[in-house]
CSV table of C-alpha atoms in Angstrom, one decimal:
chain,number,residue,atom,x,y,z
T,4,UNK,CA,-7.0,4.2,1.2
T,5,UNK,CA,-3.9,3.2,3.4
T,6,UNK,CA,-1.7,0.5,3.0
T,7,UNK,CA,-0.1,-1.6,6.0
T,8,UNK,CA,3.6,-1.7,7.1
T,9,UNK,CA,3.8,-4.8,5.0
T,10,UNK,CA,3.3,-2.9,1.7
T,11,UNK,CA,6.2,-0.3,2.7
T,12,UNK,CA,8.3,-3.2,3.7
T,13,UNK,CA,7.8,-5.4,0.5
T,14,UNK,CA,8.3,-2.6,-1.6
T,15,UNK,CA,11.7,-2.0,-0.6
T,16,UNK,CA,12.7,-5.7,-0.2
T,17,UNK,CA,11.6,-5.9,-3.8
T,18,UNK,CA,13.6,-2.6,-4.7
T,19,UNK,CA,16.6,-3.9,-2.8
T,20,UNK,CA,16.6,-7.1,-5.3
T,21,UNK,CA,15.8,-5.0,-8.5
T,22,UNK,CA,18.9,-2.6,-7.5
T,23,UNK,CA,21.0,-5.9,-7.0
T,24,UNK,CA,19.9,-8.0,-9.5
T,25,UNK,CA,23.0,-10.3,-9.5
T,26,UNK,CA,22.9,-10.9,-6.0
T,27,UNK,CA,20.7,-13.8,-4.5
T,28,UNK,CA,19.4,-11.9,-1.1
T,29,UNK,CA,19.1,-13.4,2.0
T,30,UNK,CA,16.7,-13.1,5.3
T,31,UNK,CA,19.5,-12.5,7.3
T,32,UNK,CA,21.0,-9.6,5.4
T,33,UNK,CA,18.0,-8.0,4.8
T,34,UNK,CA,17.2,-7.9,8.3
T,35,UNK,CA,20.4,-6.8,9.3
T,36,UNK,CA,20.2,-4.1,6.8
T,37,UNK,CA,16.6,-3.2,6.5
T,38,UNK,CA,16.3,-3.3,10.2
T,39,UNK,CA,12.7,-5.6,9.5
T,40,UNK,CA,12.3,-8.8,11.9
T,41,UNK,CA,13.4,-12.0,10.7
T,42,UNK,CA,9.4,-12.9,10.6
T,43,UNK,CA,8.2,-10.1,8.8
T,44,UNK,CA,10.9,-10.5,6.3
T,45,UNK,CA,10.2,-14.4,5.8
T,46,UNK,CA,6.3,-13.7,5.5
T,47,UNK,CA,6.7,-11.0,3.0
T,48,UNK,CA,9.5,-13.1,0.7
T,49,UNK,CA,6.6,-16.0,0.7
T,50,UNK,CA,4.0,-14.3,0.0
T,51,UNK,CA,6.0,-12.6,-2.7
T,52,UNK,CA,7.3,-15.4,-4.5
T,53,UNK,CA,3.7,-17.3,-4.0
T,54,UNK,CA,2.9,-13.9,-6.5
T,55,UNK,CA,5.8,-14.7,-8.9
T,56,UNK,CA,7.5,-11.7,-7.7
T,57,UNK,CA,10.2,-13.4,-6.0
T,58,UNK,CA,11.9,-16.6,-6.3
T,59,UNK,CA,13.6,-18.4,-3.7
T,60,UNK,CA,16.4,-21.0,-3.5
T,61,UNK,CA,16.5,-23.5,-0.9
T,62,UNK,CA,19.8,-25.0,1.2
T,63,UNK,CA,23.1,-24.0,1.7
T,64,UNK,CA,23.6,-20.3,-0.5
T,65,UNK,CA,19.9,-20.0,-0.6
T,66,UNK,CA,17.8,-17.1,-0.6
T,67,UNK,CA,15.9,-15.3,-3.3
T,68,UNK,CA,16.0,-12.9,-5.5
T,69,UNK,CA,13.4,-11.4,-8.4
T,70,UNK,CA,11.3,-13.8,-10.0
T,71,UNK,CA,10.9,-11.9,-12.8
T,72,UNK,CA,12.4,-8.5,-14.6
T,73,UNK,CA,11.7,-5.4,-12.7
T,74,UNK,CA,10.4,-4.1,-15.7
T,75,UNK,CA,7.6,-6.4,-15.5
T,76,UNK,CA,6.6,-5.8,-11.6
T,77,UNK,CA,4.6,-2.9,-10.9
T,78,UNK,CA,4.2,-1.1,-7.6
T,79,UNK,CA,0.7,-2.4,-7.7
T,80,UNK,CA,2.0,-6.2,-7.7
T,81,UNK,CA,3.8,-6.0,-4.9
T,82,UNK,CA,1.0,-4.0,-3.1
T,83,UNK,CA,-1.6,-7.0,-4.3
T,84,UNK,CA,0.4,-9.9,-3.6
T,85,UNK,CA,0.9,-8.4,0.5
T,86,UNK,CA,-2.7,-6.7,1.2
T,87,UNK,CA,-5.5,-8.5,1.8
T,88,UNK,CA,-8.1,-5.8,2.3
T,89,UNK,CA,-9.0,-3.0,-0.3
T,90,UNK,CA,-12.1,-2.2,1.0
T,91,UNK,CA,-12.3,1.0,1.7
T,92,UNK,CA,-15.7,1.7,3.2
T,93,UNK,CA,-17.4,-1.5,5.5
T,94,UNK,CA,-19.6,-2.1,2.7
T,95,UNK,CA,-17.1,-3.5,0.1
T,96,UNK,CA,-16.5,-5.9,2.8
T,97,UNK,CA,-17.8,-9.4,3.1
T,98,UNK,CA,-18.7,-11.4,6.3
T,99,UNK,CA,-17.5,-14.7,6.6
T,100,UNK,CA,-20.7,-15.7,5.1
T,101,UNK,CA,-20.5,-13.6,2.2
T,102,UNK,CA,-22.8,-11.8,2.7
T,103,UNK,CA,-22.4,-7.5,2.7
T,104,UNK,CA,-24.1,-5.9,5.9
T,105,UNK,CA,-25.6,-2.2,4.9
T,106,UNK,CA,-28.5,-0.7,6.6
T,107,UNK,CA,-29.0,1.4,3.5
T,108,UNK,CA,-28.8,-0.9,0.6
T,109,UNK,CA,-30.6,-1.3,-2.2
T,110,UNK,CA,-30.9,2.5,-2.2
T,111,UNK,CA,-27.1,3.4,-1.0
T,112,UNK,CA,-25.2,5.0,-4.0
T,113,UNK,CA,-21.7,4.8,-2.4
T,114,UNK,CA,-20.8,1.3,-2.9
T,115,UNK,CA,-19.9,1.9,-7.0
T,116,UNK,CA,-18.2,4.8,-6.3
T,117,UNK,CA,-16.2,3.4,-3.5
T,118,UNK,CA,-15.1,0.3,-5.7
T,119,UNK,CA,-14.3,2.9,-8.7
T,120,UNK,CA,-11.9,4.7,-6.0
T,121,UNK,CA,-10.7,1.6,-4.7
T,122,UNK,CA,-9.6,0.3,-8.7
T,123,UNK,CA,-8.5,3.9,-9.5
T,124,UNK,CA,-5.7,4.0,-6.6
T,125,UNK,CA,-4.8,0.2,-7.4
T,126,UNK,CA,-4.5,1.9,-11.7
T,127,UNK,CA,-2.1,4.7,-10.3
T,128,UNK,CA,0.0,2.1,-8.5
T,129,UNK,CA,0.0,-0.1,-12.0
T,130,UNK,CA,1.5,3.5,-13.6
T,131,UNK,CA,5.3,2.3,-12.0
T,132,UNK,CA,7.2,-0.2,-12.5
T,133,UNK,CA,9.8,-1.4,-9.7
T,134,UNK,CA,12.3,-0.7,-12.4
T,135,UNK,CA,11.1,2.9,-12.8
T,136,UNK,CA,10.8,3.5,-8.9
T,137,UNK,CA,14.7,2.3,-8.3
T,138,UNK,CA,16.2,3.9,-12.0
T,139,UNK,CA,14.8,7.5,-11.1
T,140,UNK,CA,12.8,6.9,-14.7
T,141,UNK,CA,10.1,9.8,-14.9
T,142,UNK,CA,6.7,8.9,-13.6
T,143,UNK,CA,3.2,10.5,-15.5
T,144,UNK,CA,1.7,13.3,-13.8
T,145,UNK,CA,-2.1,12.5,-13.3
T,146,UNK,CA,-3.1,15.8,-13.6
T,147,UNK,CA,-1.2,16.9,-16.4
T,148,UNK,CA,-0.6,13.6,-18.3
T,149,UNK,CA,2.9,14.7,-18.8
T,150,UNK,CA,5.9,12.7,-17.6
T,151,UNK,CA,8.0,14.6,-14.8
Protein backbone atom coordinates (compact mmCIF):
# COMPACT_ATOMS: atom_id res chain seq x y z
CA UNK A 1 0.00 0.00 0.00
CA UNK A 2 1.25 3.66 -0.69
CA UNK A 3 -0.28 6.68 0.05
CA UNK A 4 -0.13 10.01 -2.19
CA UNK A 5 1.60 13.29 -1.38
CA UNK A 6 -1.77 14.44 -0.35
CA UNK A 7 -1.91 12.08 2.65
CA UNK A 8 1.75 13.33 3.88
CA UNK A 9 0.52 16.82 3.35
CA UNK A 10 -2.92 16.65 5.27
CA UNK A 11 -1.44 14.91 7.95
CA UNK A 12 0.81 17.62 8.86
CA UNK A 13 -1.70 20.44 8.09
CA UNK A 14 -3.91 18.64 10.59
CA UNK A 15 -0.86 18.20 13.09
CA UNK A 16 -0.03 21.88 12.58
CA UNK A 17 -3.74 22.74 13.89
CA UNK A 18 -3.77 20.11 16.74
CA UNK A 19 -0.23 21.65 17.98
CA UNK A 20 -2.01 25.20 17.77
CA UNK A 21 -5.23 24.68 18.76
CA UNK A 22 -6.00 28.27 19.66
CA UNK A 23 -4.97 29.57 16.49
CA UNK A 24 -7.44 29.82 13.50
CA UNK A 25 -4.78 28.80 10.45
CA UNK A 26 -4.69 30.30 7.35
CA UNK A 27 -3.82 29.20 3.53
CA UNK A 28 -1.41 31.70 3.40
CA UNK A 29 0.62 30.85 6.37
CA UNK A 30 0.60 27.48 5.85
CA UNK A 31 1.95 27.82 2.62
CA UNK A 32 4.42 30.07 3.58
CA UNK A 33 5.43 27.75 6.28
CA UNK A 34 4.79 24.33 5.01
CA UNK A 35 6.23 25.27 1.76
CA UNK A 36 2.82 23.35 -0.04
CA UNK A 37 1.15 25.42 -3.00
CA UNK A 38 -1.68 27.55 -2.30
CA UNK A 39 -3.91 24.81 -4.41
CA UNK A 40 -2.78 21.85 -2.77
CA UNK A 41 -3.33 23.51 0.59
CA UNK A 42 -6.97 24.79 -0.32
CA UNK A 43 -7.94 21.21 -1.78
CA UNK A 44 -6.74 19.34 1.21
CA UNK A 45 -8.50 22.06 3.94
CA UNK A 46 -11.84 21.17 1.74
CA UNK A 47 -11.71 17.98 1.53
CA UNK A 48 -10.89 17.92 5.20
CA UNK A 49 -13.50 19.90 6.66
CA UNK A 50 -16.13 18.11 4.04
CA UNK A 51 -14.74 14.96 6.64
CA UNK A 52 -15.42 16.99 9.81
CA UNK A 53 -11.84 17.18 10.36
CA UNK A 54 -11.50 20.70 9.81
CA UNK A 55 -13.61 23.62 10.04
CA UNK A 56 -13.35 26.68 8.24
CA UNK A 57 -14.34 30.34 8.79
CA UNK A 58 -15.23 32.51 5.96
CA UNK A 59 -14.33 36.52 5.40
CA UNK A 60 -12.07 38.87 6.84
CA UNK A 61 -9.89 36.66 9.89
CA UNK A 62 -11.01 33.48 8.26
CA UNK A 63 -9.36 30.31 7.99
CA UNK A 64 -9.81 27.11 9.78
CA UNK A 65 -8.81 25.25 12.35
CA UNK A 66 -9.79 21.55 13.84
CA UNK A 67 -13.20 20.61 13.57
CA UNK A 68 -13.16 18.43 16.21
CA UNK A 69 -10.57 17.32 19.28
CA UNK A 70 -7.51 15.74 18.15
CA UNK A 71 -8.27 13.09 20.41
CA UNK A 72 -11.02 12.11 18.31
CA UNK A 73 -9.13 12.15 14.71
CA UNK A 74 -7.18 9.34 13.92
CA UNK A 75 -4.36 9.06 11.40
CA UNK A 76 -6.71 6.92 9.42
CA UNK A 77 -9.24 9.93 9.11
CA UNK A 78 -7.20 12.11 7.67
CA UNK A 79 -5.78 9.30 5.34
CA UNK A 80 -9.70 8.52 4.31
CA UNK A 81 -11.04 11.79 4.01
CA UNK A 82 -7.76 12.64 1.18
CA UNK A 83 -7.37 9.13 -0.76
CA UNK A 84 -9.54 7.93 -3.01
CA UNK A 85 -8.06 4.61 -4.03
CA UNK A 86 -7.26 1.69 -1.59
CA UNK A 87 -7.15 -0.85 -3.94
CA UNK A 88 -4.26 -2.38 -3.80
CA UNK A 89 -4.25 -5.09 -6.53
CA UNK A 90 -6.44 -4.04 -10.08
CA UNK A 91 -8.92 -6.36 -8.93
CA UNK A 92 -10.39 -4.46 -5.96
CA UNK A 93 -10.88 -1.92 -8.50
CA UNK A 94 -14.09 -1.04 -10.31
CA UNK A 95 -14.60 0.29 -13.90
CA UNK A 96 -16.76 3.02 -14.39
CA UNK A 97 -19.32 0.50 -14.99
CA UNK A 98 -18.91 -1.32 -11.93
CA UNK A 99 -17.99 -3.98 -12.96
CA UNK A 100 -14.33 -5.81 -11.67
CA UNK A 101 -12.22 -7.08 -14.82
CA UNK A 102 -10.17 -10.53 -13.68
CA UNK A 103 -9.25 -13.08 -16.14
CA UNK A 104 -9.06 -15.49 -13.20
CA UNK A 105 -12.23 -15.01 -11.31
CA UNK A 106 -14.45 -17.05 -9.99
CA UNK A 107 -11.42 -19.31 -9.08
CA UNK A 108 -8.75 -16.35 -8.05
CA UNK A 109 -8.14 -16.53 -4.20
CA UNK A 110 -6.34 -13.18 -3.87
CA UNK A 111 -9.15 -10.75 -3.97
CA UNK A 112 -10.23 -11.64 0.05
CA UNK A 113 -6.89 -11.60 1.04
CA UNK A 114 -6.02 -8.37 -0.73
CA UNK A 115 -9.20 -6.54 0.87
CA UNK A 116 -8.08 -8.16 4.43
CA UNK A 117 -4.58 -6.35 3.78
CA UNK A 118 -6.14 -3.41 2.51
CA UNK A 119 -8.58 -3.09 6.05
CA UNK A 120 -5.62 -4.26 8.13
CA UNK A 121 -3.24 -1.19 7.05
CA UNK A 122 -6.37 1.19 7.25
CA UNK A 123 -6.87 -0.68 11.42
CA UNK A 124 -3.01 0.21 12.16
CA UNK A 125 -3.56 3.77 10.93
CA UNK A 126 -7.03 3.83 13.27
CA UNK A 127 -4.23 2.74 16.27
CA UNK A 128 -3.13 6.81 16.43
CA UNK A 129 -4.73 9.57 17.14
CA UNK A 130 -3.50 13.03 15.80
CA UNK A 131 -3.31 13.94 19.46
CA UNK A 132 -0.95 10.92 20.07
CA UNK A 133 1.19 11.59 16.85
CA UNK A 134 1.84 15.50 17.84
CA UNK A 135 2.06 14.70 22.16
CA UNK A 136 4.85 12.04 21.62
CA UNK A 137 2.11 9.66 23.57
CA UNK A 138 3.41 5.96 23.18
CA UNK A 139 2.05 4.11 20.18
CA UNK A 140 1.22 -0.07 20.51
CA UNK A 141 3.72 -2.22 19.10
CA UNK A 142 1.99 -4.68 16.60
CA UNK A 143 4.20 -7.32 17.26
CA UNK A 144 4.51 -7.24 20.73
CA UNK A 145 1.17 -5.65 21.80
CA UNK A 146 3.05 -3.55 24.12
CA UNK A 147 3.06 0.26 24.17
CA UNK A 148 6.62 1.78 23.22
Amino acid sequence: MRLNQASDFALRLTMQCAMQPDVIQRIDQVVQQQGFSRGHVMKLVNQLSRAGILETMRGRGGGFKLGRLAKDISVGDVVRAVENDFAVVECLRQSECGEIHCCFLPSCRLKPLMQRASIAFLDVLDEMTIESATTGQPVPDALTNTFS
